[in-house]
Every structure is written in structure tokens, then in C-alpha cells.
């Protein structure tokens, strides 16, 4: 019997064992595109698209069940897992003392001098953790737009928000991150 994505997501929400092994092949190309967007944000981190997808899969396997309502929501969950992996990778890279070349990065209009991509990523992550204490929805919008490279429309679909709300929240989230990164 051919299982549909909807059926597999329902089984995934219930925590059925092995369902992820049947679900991932249906969305593997989408996961690779999403990982490619993430990796493209940080070219000096020397991340591999396939490796990011596989690490995301391993993270999802460790979860008992996730409440993914539809494909867009599942992809948003995967995007968040990818971000977490990439942040961990950057943290390790800084620990290994690689990536200490001073440079100026443009984070969608945020000009911030940092020592390298790994440090930049950790600063953005730290700002997002602070923002999560204020408004988690702003964090989710920022993750979708900045890390996953989703359009405003794709972000609205993934988070179940209106386009106008995403536009407002994206503006607020960027301002928050910029303020946090500019603070002494």
C-alpha cells in the first residue's frame, strides 16, 4: 500500500516506530534543498549538504514523536534541527581555533564586524536564544527566513501565519537581532 505524506505525518505524530524511514525518502529532495540553503549561508564552515541532511535525520530519529501537521510544518521542524546542528558545528569549529579571520559579514542588512563565520553564527544564535525568552514566534520567523532561506510566503505557510504577520515579525526579529549584536 502506498502511504501518503499525510498518513506518514499522522503516524509520525503518534510516534509509530520506523515511520521516519518511510517519510524521509518522500521529502529527501526538499531536505537537500533546505540544507543547501543553510550551508550556503555559511560557506566558510565547510559543511556538506548531504551531511546536514543526515545529521538532521539522526536528530529526528532520537525524537519519540513530533507534531508536524503538514509538509511545510515538517520542513520548518527540519530547518530548526539543521540550524541546531550547524550552530553546534560552528561551536566546535571555534573550539578547534579555526575561523578566526576578522571580516565584515552582511546578515540581511546587519553589518557586524566578527572574527569569522563560526563566531557570527554563534552570536546570531545567542541573540535568538534571548529573543526566545521574549517571543518564540519571532525566532521561528527568523529561522525560516534567515537560516532556511524561505520566502515570506513559504514562511507564512510553514508557520501557519498570514503573509502580513510574517512581514511584520521578520522586521521585528531582524531589528532585535541587530540590536543584540550591536550591543557592547
mmCIF file of N, CA and C in Angstrom, residues 43-177:
data_model
loop_
_atom_site.group_PDB
_atom_site.id
_atom_site.type_symbol
_atom_site.label_atom_id
_atom_site.label_comp_id
_atom_site.label_asym_id
_atom_site.label_seq_id
_atom_site.Cartn_x
_atom_site.Cartn_y
_atom_site.Cartn_z
ATOM 1 N N UNK A 43 29.433 29.518 3.936
ATOM 2 C CA UNK A 43 30.341 28.747 3.082
ATOM 3 C C UNK A 43 31.699 28.443 3.712
ATOM 4 N N UNK A 44 32.171 29.284 4.607
ATOM 5 C CA UNK A 44 33.482 29.051 5.213
ATOM 6 C C UNK A 44 33.453 28.004 6.328
ATOM 7 N N UNK A 45 32.283 27.524 6.679
ATOM 8 C CA UNK A 45 32.204 26.473 7.698
ATOM 9 C C UNK A 45 32.471 25.093 7.101
ATOM 10 N N UNK A 46 32.605 25.013 5.811
ATOM 11 C CA UNK A 46 32.897 23.762 5.098
ATOM 12 C C UNK A 46 31.923 22.645 5.454
ATOM 13 N N UNK A 47 30.659 22.987 5.453
ATOM 14 C CA UNK A 47 29.620 21.993 5.703
ATOM 15 C C UNK A 47 29.218 21.331 4.397
ATOM 16 N N UNK A 48 28.745 20.108 4.507
ATOM 17 C CA UNK A 48 28.310 19.324 3.365
ATOM 18 C C UNK A 48 26.792 19.181 3.422
ATOM 19 N N UNK A 49 26.113 19.466 2.315
ATOM 20 C CA UNK A 49 24.651 19.407 2.273
ATOM 21 C C UNK A 49 24.130 18.039 2.706
ATOM 22 N N UNK A 50 24.697 16.982 2.149
ATOM 23 C CA UNK A 50 24.245 15.636 2.490
ATOM 24 C C UNK A 50 24.478 15.349 3.966
ATOM 25 N N UNK A 51 25.610 15.786 4.484
ATOM 26 C CA UNK A 51 25.908 15.585 5.897
ATOM 27 C C UNK A 51 24.906 16.278 6.797
ATOM 28 N N UNK A 52 24.489 17.485 6.408
ATOM 29 C CA UNK A 52 23.495 18.225 7.197
ATOM 30 C C UNK A 52 22.159 17.488 7.182
ATOM 31 N N UNK A 53 21.773 16.964 6.021
ATOM 32 C CA UNK A 53 20.525 16.197 5.934
ATOM 33 C C UNK A 53 20.616 14.958 6.828
ATOM 34 N N UNK A 54 21.719 14.268 6.778
ATOM 35 C CA UNK A 54 21.864 13.048 7.581
ATOM 36 C C UNK A 54 21.894 13.353 9.078
ATOM 37 N N UNK A 55 22.553 14.422 9.462
ATOM 38 C CA UNK A 55 22.558 14.815 10.873
ATOM 39 C C UNK A 55 21.151 15.193 11.335
ATOM 40 N N UNK A 56 20.401 15.843 10.451
ATOM 41 C CA UNK A 56 19.017 16.195 10.772
ATOM 42 C C UNK A 56 18.189 14.928 10.977
ATOM 43 N N UNK A 57 18.375 13.976 10.089
ATOM 44 C CA UNK A 57 17.671 12.695 10.213
ATOM 45 C C UNK A 57 17.993 12.048 11.561
ATOM 46 N N UNK A 58 19.271 12.015 11.928
ATOM 47 C CA UNK A 58 19.669 11.398 13.201
ATOM 48 C C UNK A 58 19.036 12.119 14.386
ATOM 49 N N UNK A 59 18.942 13.434 14.303
ATOM 50 C CA UNK A 59 18.298 14.195 15.380
ATOM 51 C C UNK A 59 16.811 13.847 15.466
ATOM 52 N N UNK A 60 16.160 13.727 14.318
ATOM 53 C CA UNK A 60 14.734 13.411 14.300
ATOM 54 C C UNK A 60 14.470 11.987 14.784
ATOM 55 N N UNK A 61 15.367 11.069 14.473
ATOM 56 C CA UNK A 61 15.198 9.681 14.912
ATOM 57 C C UNK A 61 15.180 9.595 16.439
ATOM 58 N N UNK A 62 15.956 10.456 17.078
ATOM 59 C CA UNK A 62 16.036 10.435 18.547
ATOM 60 C C UNK A 62 14.768 10.971 19.212
ATOM 61 N N UNK A 63 13.925 11.647 18.439
ATOM 62 C CA UNK A 63 12.672 12.159 18.984
ATOM 63 C C UNK A 63 11.631 11.045 19.000
ATOM 64 N N UNK A 64 10.830 11.005 20.012
ATOM 65 C CA UNK A 64 9.780 9.969 20.058
ATOM 66 C C UNK A 64 8.666 10.280 19.069
ATOM 67 N N UNK A 65 8.264 11.521 19.028
ATOM 68 C CA UNK A 65 7.208 11.947 18.106
ATOM 69 C C UNK A 65 7.307 13.452 17.956
ATOM 70 N N UNK A 66 6.946 13.939 16.798
ATOM 71 C CA UNK A 66 6.913 15.378 16.566
ATOM 72 C C UNK A 66 5.553 15.731 16.005
ATOM 73 N N UNK A 67 5.069 16.877 16.397
ATOM 74 C CA UNK A 67 3.739 17.304 15.982
ATOM 75 C C UNK A 67 3.814 18.111 14.685
ATOM 76 N N UNK A 68 4.097 17.422 13.586
ATOM 77 C CA UNK A 68 4.149 18.066 12.275
ATOM 78 C C UNK A 68 2.789 17.909 11.607
ATOM 79 N N UNK A 69 2.123 19.021 11.389
ATOM 80 C CA UNK A 69 0.767 18.993 10.840
ATOM 81 C C UNK A 69 0.719 18.724 9.345
ATOM 82 N N UNK A 70 1.727 19.229 8.632
ATOM 83 C CA UNK A 70 1.758 19.074 7.181
ATOM 84 C C UNK A 70 3.210 19.159 6.733
ATOM 85 N N UNK A 71 3.410 19.076 5.436
ATOM 86 C CA UNK A 71 4.770 19.076 4.913
ATOM 87 C C UNK A 71 5.514 20.359 5.272
ATOM 88 N N UNK A 72 4.864 21.499 5.137
ATOM 89 C CA UNK A 72 5.516 22.770 5.437
ATOM 90 C C UNK A 72 5.955 22.817 6.899
ATOM 91 N N UNK A 73 5.103 22.336 7.787
ATOM 92 C CA UNK A 73 5.442 22.318 9.211
ATOM 93 C C UNK A 73 6.598 21.350 9.475
ATOM 94 N N UNK A 74 6.580 20.200 8.834
ATOM 95 C CA UNK A 74 7.665 19.225 8.969
ATOM 96 C C UNK A 74 8.985 19.837 8.492
ATOM 97 N N UNK A 75 8.941 20.561 7.381
ATOM 98 C CA UNK A 75 10.151 21.186 6.862
ATOM 99 C C UNK A 75 10.650 22.285 7.803
ATOM 100 N N UNK A 76 9.748 22.994 8.454
ATOM 101 C CA UNK A 76 10.154 24.008 9.437
ATOM 102 C C UNK A 76 10.852 23.339 10.623
ATOM 103 N N UNK A 77 10.341 22.184 11.046
ATOM 104 C CA UNK A 77 10.975 21.431 12.132
ATOM 105 C C UNK A 77 12.369 20.976 11.696
ATOM 106 N N UNK A 78 12.476 20.497 10.478
ATOM 107 C CA UNK A 78 13.783 20.067 9.944
ATOM 108 C C UNK A 78 14.742 21.246 9.854
ATOM 109 N N UNK A 79 14.234 22.398 9.455
ATOM 110 C CA UNK A 79 15.072 23.589 9.356
ATOM 111 C C UNK A 79 15.638 23.962 10.721
ATOM 112 N N UNK A 80 14.806 23.855 11.738
ATOM 113 C CA UNK A 80 15.264 24.160 13.093
ATOM 114 C C UNK A 80 16.338 23.155 13.524
ATOM 115 N N UNK A 81 16.141 21.899 13.204
ATOM 116 C CA UNK A 81 17.142 20.872 13.535
ATOM 117 C C UNK A 81 18.447 21.147 12.792
ATOM 118 N N UNK A 82 18.349 21.586 11.544
ATOM 119 C CA UNK A 82 19.555 21.915 10.778
ATOM 120 C C UNK A 82 20.291 23.081 11.417
ATOM 121 N N UNK A 83 19.549 24.082 11.822
ATOM 122 C CA UNK A 83 20.173 25.232 12.487
ATOM 123 C C UNK A 83 20.912 24.777 13.734
ATOM 124 N N UNK A 84 20.285 23.934 14.533
ATOM 125 C CA UNK A 84 20.914 23.469 15.759
ATOM 126 C C UNK A 84 22.199 22.703 15.464
ATOM 127 N N UNK A 85 22.175 21.880 14.425
ATOM 128 C CA UNK A 85 23.380 21.136 14.057
ATOM 129 C C UNK A 85 24.480 22.094 13.593
ATOM 130 N N UNK A 86 24.120 23.059 12.756
ATOM 131 C CA UNK A 86 25.114 23.984 12.216
ATOM 132 C C UNK A 86 25.713 24.849 13.328
ATOM 133 N N UNK A 87 24.888 25.259 14.291
ATOM 134 C CA UNK A 87 25.400 26.021 15.428
ATOM 135 C C UNK A 87 26.371 25.163 16.237
ATOM 136 N N UNK A 88 26.037 23.904 16.464
ATOM 137 C CA UNK A 88 26.944 23.005 17.183
ATOM 138 C C UNK A 88 28.252 22.837 16.423
ATOM 139 N N UNK A 89 28.147 22.712 15.115
ATOM 140 C CA UNK A 89 29.327 22.570 14.271
ATOM 141 C C UNK A 89 30.207 23.816 14.377
ATOM 142 N N UNK A 90 29.586 24.998 14.336
ATOM 143 C CA UNK A 90 30.333 26.250 14.443
ATOM 144 C C UNK A 90 31.003 26.366 15.809
ATOM 145 N N UNK A 91 30.288 25.962 16.843
ATOM 146 C CA UNK A 91 30.853 25.984 18.198
ATOM 147 C C UNK A 91 32.107 25.114 18.259
ATOM 148 N N UNK A 92 32.011 23.930 17.667
ATOM 149 C CA UNK A 92 33.162 23.024 17.644
ATOM 150 C C UNK A 92 34.301 23.619 16.824
ATOM 151 N N UNK A 93 33.948 24.260 15.736
ATOM 152 C CA UNK A 93 34.972 24.860 14.872
ATOM 153 C C UNK A 93 35.717 25.962 15.624
ATOM 154 N N UNK A 94 34.999 26.752 16.398
ATOM 155 C CA UNK A 94 35.665 27.782 17.198
ATOM 156 C C UNK A 94 36.543 27.150 18.273
ATOM 157 N N UNK A 95 36.068 26.078 18.846
ATOM 158 C CA UNK A 95 36.851 25.379 19.858
ATOM 159 C C UNK A 95 38.159 24.882 19.266
ATOM 160 N N UNK A 96 38.111 24.452 18.029
ATOM 161 C CA UNK A 96 39.307 23.968 17.345
ATOM 162 C C UNK A 96 40.191 25.112 16.858
ATOM 163 N N UNK A 97 39.781 26.350 17.180
ATOM 164 C CA UNK A 97 40.548 27.546 16.827
ATOM 165 C C UNK A 97 40.728 27.735 15.329
ATOM 166 N N UNK A 98 39.723 27.335 14.575
ATOM 167 C CA UNK A 98 39.710 27.630 13.148
ATOM 168 C C UNK A 98 38.619 28.647 12.913
ATOM 169 N N UNK A 99 38.847 29.555 11.996
ATOM 170 C CA UNK A 99 37.807 30.547 11.672
ATOM 171 C C UNK A 99 37.976 31.829 12.433
ATOM 172 N N UNK A 100 39.208 32.263 12.688
ATOM 173 C CA UNK A 100 39.426 33.482 13.455
ATOM 174 C C UNK A 100 39.865 34.656 12.590
ATOM 175 N N UNK A 101 39.579 34.646 11.318
ATOM 176 C CA UNK A 101 39.960 35.754 10.445
ATOM 177 C C UNK A 101 38.931 36.872 10.542
ATOM 178 N N UNK A 102 39.336 38.074 10.939
ATOM 179 C CA UNK A 102 38.367 39.165 11.028
ATOM 180 C C UNK A 102 37.785 39.491 9.655
ATOM 181 N N UNK A 103 36.486 39.659 9.606
ATOM 182 C CA UNK A 103 35.830 40.059 8.377
ATOM 183 C C UNK A 103 34.497 40.694 8.699
ATOM 184 N N UNK A 104 33.936 41.368 7.717
ATOM 185 C CA UNK A 104 32.637 42.021 7.883
ATOM 186 C C UNK A 104 31.619 41.214 7.096
ATOM 187 N N UNK A 105 30.562 40.763 7.760
ATOM 188 C CA UNK A 105 29.517 39.995 7.101
ATOM 189 C C UNK A 105 28.246 40.837 7.016
ATOM 190 N N UNK A 106 27.507 40.647 5.948
ATOM 191 C CA UNK A 106 26.232 41.316 5.786
ATOM 192 C C UNK A 106 25.140 40.310 6.049
ATOM 193 N N UNK A 107 24.492 40.402 7.202
ATOM 194 C CA UNK A 107 23.405 39.498 7.550
ATOM 195 C C UNK A 107 22.106 40.218 7.214
ATOM 196 N N UNK A 108 21.704 40.120 5.952
ATOM 197 C CA UNK A 108 20.479 40.780 5.504
ATOM 198 C C UNK A 108 20.390 42.208 6.034
ATOM 199 N N UNK A 109 21.429 42.973 5.787
ATOM 200 C CA UNK A 109 21.411 44.372 6.188
ATOM 201 C C UNK A 109 22.038 44.630 7.534
ATOM 202 N N UNK A 110 22.539 43.617 8.216
ATOM 203 C CA UNK A 110 23.180 43.802 9.508
ATOM 204 C C UNK A 110 24.687 43.756 9.292
ATOM 205 N N UNK A 111 25.347 44.884 9.299
ATOM 206 C CA UNK A 111 26.797 44.906 9.126
ATOM 207 C C UNK A 111 27.447 44.832 10.496
ATOM 208 N N UNK A 112 28.045 43.694 10.778
ATOM 209 C CA UNK A 112 28.604 43.460 12.089
ATOM 210 C C UNK A 112 30.003 42.894 11.945
ATOM 211 N N UNK A 113 31.009 43.567 12.519
ATOM 212 C CA UNK A 113 32.358 43.008 12.431
ATOM 213 C C UNK A 113 32.479 41.814 13.360
ATOM 214 N N UNK A 114 32.932 40.706 12.832
ATOM 215 C CA UNK A 114 33.119 39.495 13.629
ATOM 216 C C UNK A 114 34.412 38.832 13.200
ATOM 217 N N UNK A 115 34.833 37.831 13.951
ATOM 218 C CA UNK A 115 36.098 37.163 13.673
ATOM 219 C C UNK A 115 35.966 36.064 12.641
ATOM 220 N N UNK A 116 34.802 35.706 12.244
ATOM 221 C CA UNK A 116 34.619 34.658 11.255
ATOM 222 C C UNK A 116 33.200 34.156 11.289
ATOM 223 N N UNK A 117 32.886 33.306 10.337
ATOM 224 C CA UNK A 117 31.518 32.812 10.222
ATOM 225 C C UNK A 117 31.073 32.035 11.446
ATOM 226 N N UNK A 118 31.942 31.239 12.011
ATOM 227 C CA UNK A 118 31.554 30.450 13.175
ATOM 228 C C UNK A 118 31.149 31.366 14.324
ATOM 229 N N UNK A 119 31.945 32.396 14.572
ATOM 230 C CA UNK A 119 31.618 33.326 15.655
ATOM 231 C C UNK A 119 30.337 34.089 15.338
ATOM 232 N N UNK A 120 30.180 34.493 14.093
ATOM 233 C CA UNK A 120 28.969 35.199 13.675
ATOM 234 C C UNK A 120 27.737 34.351 13.937
ATOM 235 N N UNK A 121 27.815 33.107 13.552
ATOM 236 C CA UNK A 121 26.685 32.202 13.736
ATOM 237 C C UNK A 121 26.354 32.042 15.217
ATOM 238 N N UNK A 122 27.376 31.914 16.045
ATOM 239 C CA UNK A 122 27.137 31.775 17.481
ATOM 240 C C UNK A 122 26.532 33.041 18.074
ATOM 241 N N UNK A 123 26.948 34.206 17.591
ATOM 242 C CA UNK A 123 26.358 35.458 18.062
ATOM 243 C C UNK A 123 24.885 35.557 17.666
ATOM 244 N N UNK A 124 24.576 35.173 16.442
ATOM 245 C CA UNK A 124 23.180 35.173 15.991
ATOM 246 C C UNK A 124 22.367 34.192 16.835
ATOM 247 N N UNK A 125 22.919 33.009 17.070
ATOM 248 C CA UNK A 125 22.223 32.014 17.890
ATOM 249 C C UNK A 125 21.986 32.535 19.304
ATOM 250 N N UNK A 126 22.984 33.197 19.874
ATOM 251 C CA UNK A 126 22.836 33.754 21.221
ATOM 252 C C UNK A 126 21.739 34.820 21.239
ATOM 253 N N UNK A 127 21.701 35.661 20.216
ATOM 254 C CA UNK A 127 20.648 36.676 20.130
ATOM 255 C C UNK A 127 19.272 36.019 20.018
ATOM 256 N N UNK A 128 19.184 34.941 19.245
ATOM 257 C CA UNK A 128 17.898 34.245 19.088
ATOM 258 C C UNK A 128 17.460 33.576 20.387
ATOM 259 N N UNK A 129 18.418 33.065 21.158
ATOM 260 C CA UNK A 129 18.046 32.478 22.449
ATOM 261 C C UNK A 129 17.481 33.542 23.378
ATOM 262 N N UNK A 130 18.046 34.755 23.315
ATOM 263 C CA UNK A 130 17.496 35.857 24.100
ATOM 264 C C UNK A 130 16.117 36.257 23.605
ATOM 265 N N UNK A 131 15.950 36.274 22.304
ATOM 266 C CA UNK A 131 14.655 36.617 21.718
ATOM 267 C C UNK A 131 13.596 35.570 22.058
ATOM 268 N N UNK A 132 13.997 34.317 22.177
ATOM 269 C CA UNK A 132 13.048 33.246 22.511
ATOM 270 C C UNK A 132 12.387 33.494 23.868
ATOM 271 N N UNK A 133 13.097 34.168 24.770
ATOM 272 C CA UNK A 133 12.515 34.498 26.072
ATOM 273 C C UNK A 133 11.435 35.565 25.951
ATOM 274 N N UNK A 134 11.481 36.337 24.875
ATOM 275 C CA UNK A 134 10.528 37.418 24.657
ATOM 276 C C UNK A 134 9.381 36.975 23.760
ATOM 277 N N UNK A 135 9.727 36.356 22.613
ATOM 278 C CA UNK A 135 8.692 35.988 21.638
ATOM 279 C C UNK A 135 9.214 34.865 20.740
ATOM 280 N N UNK A 136 8.772 33.656 20.997
ATOM 281 C CA UNK A 136 9.248 32.494 20.255
ATOM 282 C C UNK A 136 8.829 32.546 18.784
ATOM 283 N N UNK A 137 7.696 33.185 18.506
ATOM 284 C CA UNK A 137 7.239 33.271 17.123
ATOM 285 C C UNK A 137 8.208 34.094 16.273
ATOM 286 N N UNK A 138 8.786 35.134 16.855
ATOM 287 C CA UNK A 138 9.789 35.918 16.134
ATOM 288 C C UNK A 138 11.003 35.049 15.794
ATOM 289 N N UNK A 139 11.371 34.183 16.712
ATOM 290 C CA UNK A 139 12.501 33.274 16.475
ATOM 291 C C UNK A 139 12.181 32.346 15.318
ATOM 292 N N UNK A 140 10.978 31.775 15.301
ATOM 293 C CA UNK A 140 10.595 30.848 14.235
ATOM 294 C C UNK A 140 10.598 31.544 12.871
ATOM 295 N N UNK A 141 10.106 32.767 12.829
ATOM 296 C CA UNK A 141 10.107 33.525 11.571
ATOM 297 C C UNK A 141 11.547 33.777 11.143
ATOM 298 N N UNK A 142 12.404 34.195 12.075
ATOM 299 C CA UNK A 142 13.805 34.461 11.745
ATOM 300 C C UNK A 142 14.482 33.188 11.238
ATOM 301 N N UNK A 143 14.232 32.066 11.881
ATOM 302 C CA UNK A 143 14.833 30.796 11.453
ATOM 303 C C UNK A 143 14.429 30.453 10.020
ATOM 304 N N UNK A 144 13.147 30.583 9.752
ATOM 305 C CA UNK A 144 12.663 30.248 8.405
ATOM 306 C C UNK A 144 13.248 31.173 7.352
ATOM 307 N N UNK A 145 13.263 32.466 7.636
ATOM 308 C CA UNK A 145 13.721 33.431 6.641
ATOM 309 C C UNK A 145 15.243 33.421 6.516
ATOM 310 N N UNK A 146 15.940 33.496 7.640
ATOM 311 C CA UNK A 146 17.389 33.659 7.612
ATOM 312 C C UNK A 146 18.124 32.344 7.407
ATOM 313 N N UNK A 147 17.842 31.368 8.233
ATOM 314 C CA UNK A 147 18.586 30.116 8.161
ATOM 315 C C UNK A 147 18.117 29.231 7.013
ATOM 316 N N UNK A 148 16.812 29.099 6.856
ATOM 317 C CA UNK A 148 16.302 28.207 5.810
ATOM 318 C C UNK A 148 16.192 28.910 4.460
ATOM 319 N N UNK A 149 16.230 30.229 4.466
ATOM 320 C CA UNK A 149 16.133 30.958 3.212
ATOM 321 C C UNK A 149 14.757 30.900 2.590
ATOM 322 N N UNK A 150 13.735 30.656 3.401
ATOM 323 C CA UNK A 150 12.375 30.598 2.874
ATOM 324 C C UNK A 150 11.892 31.995 2.514
ATOM 325 N N UNK A 151 11.038 32.074 1.532
ATOM 326 C CA UNK A 151 10.422 33.349 1.181
ATOM 327 C C UNK A 151 9.402 33.699 2.254
ATOM 328 N N UNK A 152 8.889 34.908 2.186
ATOM 329 C CA UNK A 152 7.849 35.306 3.137
ATOM 330 C C UNK A 152 6.631 34.391 3.004
ATOM 331 N N UNK A 153 6.278 34.067 1.763
ATOM 332 C CA UNK A 153 5.116 33.209 1.520
ATOM 333 C C UNK A 153 5.357 31.801 2.083
ATOM 334 N N UNK A 154 6.539 31.254 1.840
ATOM 335 C CA UNK A 154 6.867 29.918 2.352
ATOM 336 C C UNK A 154 6.887 29.912 3.878
ATOM 337 N N UNK A 155 7.399 30.981 4.462
ATOM 338 C CA UNK A 155 7.430 31.094 5.922
ATOM 339 C C UNK A 155 6.016 31.142 6.480
ATOM 340 N N UNK A 156 5.156 31.913 5.842
ATOM 341 C CA UNK A 156 3.759 32.007 6.285
ATOM 342 C C UNK A 156 3.103 30.630 6.248
ATOM 343 N N UNK A 157 3.338 29.890 5.172
ATOM 344 C CA UNK A 157 2.756 28.550 5.048
ATOM 345 C C UNK A 157 3.330 27.602 6.107
ATOM 346 N N UNK A 158 4.629 27.633 6.281
ATOM 347 C CA UNK A 158 5.274 26.718 7.227
ATOM 348 C C UNK A 158 4.831 26.965 8.658
ATOM 349 N N UNK A 159 4.591 28.226 9.012
ATOM 350 C CA UNK A 159 4.242 28.562 10.393
ATOM 351 C C UNK A 159 2.752 28.785 10.606
ATOM 352 N N UNK A 160 1.977 28.708 9.525
ATOM 353 C CA UNK A 160 0.533 28.899 9.653
ATOM 354 C C UNK A 160 0.164 30.329 10.019
ATOM 355 N N UNK A 161 0.914 31.287 9.466
ATOM 356 C CA UNK A 161 0.674 32.702 9.738
ATOM 357 C C UNK A 161 0.254 33.402 8.451
ATOM 358 N N UNK A 162 -0.299 34.584 8.594
ATOM 359 C CA UNK A 162 -0.620 35.375 7.403
ATOM 360 C C UNK A 162 0.670 35.981 6.859
ATOM 361 N N UNK A 163 0.647 36.318 5.594
ATOM 362 C CA UNK A 163 1.814 36.923 4.954
ATOM 363 C C UNK A 163 2.181 38.232 5.651
ATOM 364 N N UNK A 164 1.197 39.044 5.931
ATOM 365 C CA UNK A 164 1.458 40.337 6.583
ATOM 366 C C UNK A 164 2.078 40.137 7.964
ATOM 367 N N UNK A 165 1.617 39.141 8.703
ATOM 368 C CA UNK A 165 2.191 38.864 10.020
ATOM 369 C C UNK A 165 3.654 38.470 9.888
ATOM 370 N N UNK A 166 3.962 37.625 8.909
ATOM 371 C CA UNK A 166 5.347 37.225 8.681
ATOM 372 C C UNK A 166 6.197 38.445 8.345
ATOM 373 N N UNK A 167 5.686 39.328 7.517
ATOM 374 C CA UNK A 167 6.437 40.527 7.141
ATOM 375 C C UNK A 167 6.737 41.394 8.365
ATOM 376 N N UNK A 168 5.733 41.583 9.214
ATOM 377 C CA UNK A 168 5.917 42.380 10.435
ATOM 378 C C UNK A 168 6.902 41.706 11.390
ATOM 379 N N UNK A 169 6.704 40.387 11.586
ATOM 380 C CA UNK A 169 7.546 39.654 12.532
ATOM 381 C C UNK A 169 8.989 39.565 12.040
ATOM 382 N N UNK A 170 9.192 39.431 10.736
ATOM 383 C CA UNK A 170 10.539 39.395 10.162
ATOM 384 C C UNK A 170 11.253 40.719 10.425
ATOM 385 N N UNK A 171 10.534 41.823 10.251
ATOM 386 C CA UNK A 171 11.112 43.137 10.500
ATOM 387 C C UNK A 171 11.478 43.278 11.990
ATOM 388 N N UNK A 172 10.579 42.873 12.869
ATOM 389 C CA UNK A 172 10.838 42.946 14.309
ATOM 390 C C UNK A 172 11.992 42.042 14.716
ATOM 391 N N UNK A 173 12.026 40.820 14.178
ATOM 392 C CA UNK A 173 13.085 39.874 14.540
ATOM 393 C C UNK A 173 14.448 40.383 14.085
ATOM 394 N N UNK A 174 14.523 40.901 12.870
ATOM 395 C CA UNK A 174 15.797 41.449 12.370
ATOM 396 C C UNK A 174 16.265 42.604 13.231
ATOM 397 N N UNK A 175 15.338 43.474 13.614
ATOM 398 C CA UNK A 175 15.699 44.620 14.456
ATOM 399 C C UNK A 175 16.220 44.143 15.808
ATOM 400 N N UNK A 176 15.572 43.132 16.387
ATOM 401 C CA UNK A 176 16.004 42.600 17.676
ATOM 402 C C UNK A 176 17.418 42.025 17.561
ATOM 403 N N UNK A 177 17.630 41.204 16.560
ATOM 404 C CA UNK A 177 18.945 40.572 16.384
ATOM 405 C C UNK A 177 20.000 41.648 16.152
#
